[in-house]
Short mmCIF file of C-alpha atoms in Angstrom, two decimals:
data_model
loop_
_atom_site.label_atom_id
_atom_site.label_comp_id
_atom_site.label_asym_id
_atom_site.label_seq_id
_atom_site.Cartn_x
_atom_site.Cartn_y
_atom_site.Cartn_z
CA MET E 1 160.33 -10.01 -199.40
CA LEU E 2 158.64 -9.89 -195.99
CA ILE E 3 160.35 -11.44 -192.97
CA LEU E 4 158.26 -11.96 -189.86
CA GLU E 5 160.01 -12.28 -186.48
CA LEU E 6 158.42 -14.26 -183.67
CA ASN E 7 160.79 -13.00 -180.99
CA SER E 8 164.50 -12.40 -180.44
CA ASN E 9 165.18 -16.17 -180.33
CA TYR E 10 163.91 -16.68 -183.89
CA LYS E 11 165.28 -14.18 -186.37
CA ILE E 12 163.61 -15.58 -189.48
CA LEU E 13 160.45 -17.48 -188.75
CA ILE E 14 158.42 -16.92 -191.90
CA VAL E 15 159.63 -15.59 -195.22
CA MET E 16 157.03 -14.43 -197.74
CA ASP E 17 157.71 -13.15 -201.22
CA ALA E 18 155.51 -10.92 -203.37
CA THR E 19 153.52 -13.91 -204.65
CA ASP E 20 152.80 -15.10 -201.10
CA LEU E 21 151.58 -11.60 -200.24
CA LYS E 22 149.33 -11.62 -203.32
CA ILE E 23 147.91 -14.94 -202.19
CA VAL E 24 147.13 -13.83 -198.63
CA ARG E 25 145.72 -10.49 -199.76
CA PHE E 26 143.43 -12.19 -202.26
CA LEU E 27 142.34 -14.94 -199.84
CA GLN E 28 141.63 -12.33 -197.19
CA ALA E 29 139.24 -10.55 -199.55
CA HIS E 30 137.82 -13.71 -201.17
CA PRO E 31 138.13 -16.70 -198.81
CA GLU E 32 135.67 -18.74 -200.86
CA ILE E 33 137.73 -18.66 -204.07
CA SER E 34 138.65 -21.96 -205.70
CA MET E 35 142.31 -22.91 -205.93
CA SER E 36 142.22 -22.75 -209.74
CA ASP E 37 140.78 -19.22 -209.67
CA LEU E 38 143.27 -18.13 -207.01
CA ALA E 39 146.15 -19.52 -209.04
CA GLU E 40 144.98 -17.57 -212.08
CA LYS E 41 144.61 -14.34 -210.07
CA VAL E 42 148.13 -14.55 -208.63
CA GLY E 43 149.83 -15.77 -211.81
CA LEU E 44 150.66 -19.36 -210.88
CA SER E 45 149.53 -22.76 -212.03
CA GLN E 46 147.23 -24.63 -209.66
CA THR E 47 149.72 -27.04 -208.03
CA PRO E 48 152.37 -24.43 -207.07
CA CYS E 49 149.60 -22.16 -205.77
CA TRP E 50 148.16 -25.02 -203.70
CA ARG E 51 151.63 -25.78 -202.29
CA ARG E 52 152.13 -22.14 -201.29
CA VAL E 53 148.71 -21.99 -199.61
CA LYS E 54 149.45 -25.23 -197.72
CA LYS E 55 152.85 -23.84 -196.61
CA LEU E 56 151.22 -20.59 -195.45
CA GLU E 57 148.66 -22.65 -193.52
CA GLY E 58 151.41 -24.84 -192.05
CA ASP E 59 153.42 -21.78 -191.01
CA GLY E 60 150.34 -20.36 -189.28
CA VAL E 61 150.11 -17.32 -191.58
CA ILE E 62 146.68 -18.56 -192.68
CA SER E 63 145.00 -19.76 -189.50
CA GLY E 64 141.62 -20.56 -191.03
CA ARG E 65 138.74 -19.36 -193.15
CA ALA E 66 135.37 -18.29 -191.85
CA VAL E 67 131.82 -17.60 -192.89
CA ILE E 68 130.64 -14.34 -191.33
CA LEU E 69 127.03 -14.52 -190.26
CA ASP E 70 124.65 -11.62 -189.69
CA PRO E 71 123.71 -11.83 -185.98
CA LYS E 72 120.31 -10.21 -186.62
CA SER E 73 119.36 -13.17 -188.83
CA PHE E 74 119.52 -15.30 -185.68
CA GLY E 75 117.81 -12.85 -183.34
CA ILE E 76 121.09 -11.74 -181.77
CA VAL E 77 120.59 -8.00 -181.58
CA VAL E 78 122.42 -6.91 -178.42
CA ASP E 79 126.18 -6.36 -178.64
CA VAL E 80 127.93 -5.55 -175.36
CA VAL E 81 131.47 -4.56 -174.46
CA ALA E 82 132.14 -5.71 -170.91
CA HIS E 83 135.23 -4.56 -169.01
CA LEU E 84 136.25 -6.95 -166.24
CA ARG E 85 138.45 -6.30 -163.25
CA VAL E 86 140.05 -9.18 -161.37
CA ALA E 87 141.09 -9.33 -157.72
CA ARG E 88 144.69 -10.38 -158.20
CA GLN E 89 146.95 -10.72 -161.19
CA GLU E 90 148.06 -14.27 -160.40
CA GLU E 91 148.73 -16.81 -163.12
CA GLU E 92 146.34 -19.42 -161.71
CA THR E 93 143.41 -16.99 -161.49
CA LEU E 94 144.01 -15.49 -164.93
CA GLU E 95 144.33 -18.90 -166.57
CA ALA E 96 141.13 -20.08 -164.86
CA LEU E 97 139.25 -16.99 -166.05
CA GLU E 98 140.55 -17.39 -169.61
CA ALA E 99 139.57 -21.08 -169.63
CA ALA E 100 136.08 -20.25 -168.31
CA VAL E 101 135.57 -17.60 -170.99
CA GLN E 102 136.16 -20.26 -173.67
CA THR E 103 133.12 -22.23 -172.46
CA HIS E 104 130.55 -19.49 -173.08
CA PRO E 105 129.43 -19.00 -176.70
CA GLU E 106 127.87 -15.64 -175.80
CA ILE E 107 131.41 -14.33 -175.35
CA VAL E 108 132.63 -13.88 -178.92
CA GLU E 109 135.85 -11.99 -178.15
CA CYS E 110 138.09 -11.67 -175.11
CA PHE E 111 141.16 -9.49 -174.71
CA SER E 112 143.61 -9.28 -171.83
CA MET E 113 144.10 -5.54 -171.33
CA SER E 114 146.39 -2.95 -169.86
CA GLY E 115 144.82 0.07 -168.21
CA GLU E 116 141.78 0.31 -165.96
CA SER E 117 140.22 -3.04 -166.87
CA ASP E 118 141.99 -6.37 -166.87
CA TYR E 119 139.86 -7.96 -169.60
CA MET E 120 137.54 -6.71 -172.29
CA LEU E 121 134.83 -9.04 -173.54
CA ARG E 122 132.46 -8.73 -176.45
CA VAL E 123 129.22 -10.45 -175.51
CA MET E 124 126.30 -11.00 -177.88
CA SER E 125 122.75 -11.62 -176.75
CA SER E 126 119.21 -11.72 -178.04
CA SER E 127 117.96 -9.06 -175.59
CA ILE E 128 119.05 -6.72 -172.83
CA GLU E 129 117.20 -8.97 -170.38
CA ASP E 130 119.15 -12.01 -171.57
CA TYR E 131 122.40 -10.10 -171.18
CA GLU E 132 121.38 -9.07 -167.65
CA LYS E 133 120.81 -12.76 -166.78
CA PHE E 134 124.19 -13.68 -168.30
CA LEU E 135 125.84 -10.88 -166.31
CA LYS E 136 124.25 -11.97 -163.02
CA LYS E 137 124.62 -15.72 -163.47
CA THR E 138 127.93 -15.91 -165.34
CA LEU E 139 130.14 -12.85 -165.76
CA VAL E 140 130.29 -11.79 -162.13
CA HIS E 141 131.06 -15.41 -161.15
CA LEU E 142 134.01 -15.89 -163.49
CA PRO E 143 137.20 -16.73 -161.57
CA GLY E 144 138.68 -13.71 -159.81
CA VAL E 145 136.21 -11.15 -161.18
CA THR E 146 135.61 -8.24 -158.80
CA GLY E 147 133.78 -5.89 -161.15
CA VAL E 148 132.09 -5.65 -164.54
CA ASN E 149 131.42 -2.45 -166.45
CA SER E 150 129.10 -3.02 -169.43
CA SER E 151 128.59 -0.75 -172.42
CA PHE E 152 125.95 -1.41 -175.06
CA VAL E 153 126.86 -0.97 -178.70
CA LEU E 154 124.49 1.50 -180.36
CA LYS E 155 125.63 0.94 -183.94
CA ARG E 156 128.35 -1.06 -185.64
CA VAL E 157 130.31 1.43 -187.73
CA LYS E 158 133.01 -0.96 -188.93
CA LEU E 159 133.71 -4.66 -188.60
CA THR E 160 136.41 -6.37 -190.58
CA THR E 161 138.62 -9.38 -190.31
CA ASP E 162 140.99 -7.98 -192.95
CA LEU E 163 144.51 -7.09 -191.84
CA PRO E 164 146.06 -3.93 -193.31
CA LEU E 165 148.45 -5.70 -195.70
#
C-alpha cells in the first residue's frame, strides 16, 4: 500500500494499493490502451478497472493523457533553456510573470528556481533568428525580468514523461 501525503495537515490524502500502482504504471507506459485491455493486463474486469481509473483521475493522481509530438515534424528545431532573473521577489511581480508565461506557446516549460536564476524556461522555436526576436520582443519584457541567460540545446539525450514508479 502506498500512502501519499499532501502536507502536515493531511496525513492520508491518497491511498493506492498494488492494483492501483499496476494501473498507473501501465497507463504511464501505454496511455492509449483501451479500458478492456488495461483491465486484462492488471487482472480486473472492465467496470472495476474503469472505477479505479476514474478515482485516480478524481484524486489527481492521473492528471491527463497526452500525445507527444516530434517538434521537427512541425519545423520546430531550436530548443532553448532560458534562465531569468527578476528585480524583486514580490508576490505581485512573480504572479504577473507566471501569468504572462502562460500566454506564450513558445514557452513549453517554466520552473521557479532556487539558486542563481529565479526562473528557468524551455522555449522552442523554428530558428535561432525567431528565438532572438522572441527574446527581444517578449522575454526581456516579462514582468520584473532584469536578465535572461539563454543556452541552446545541442542534442536531446533523454526526454520522458514517465515517473520512476
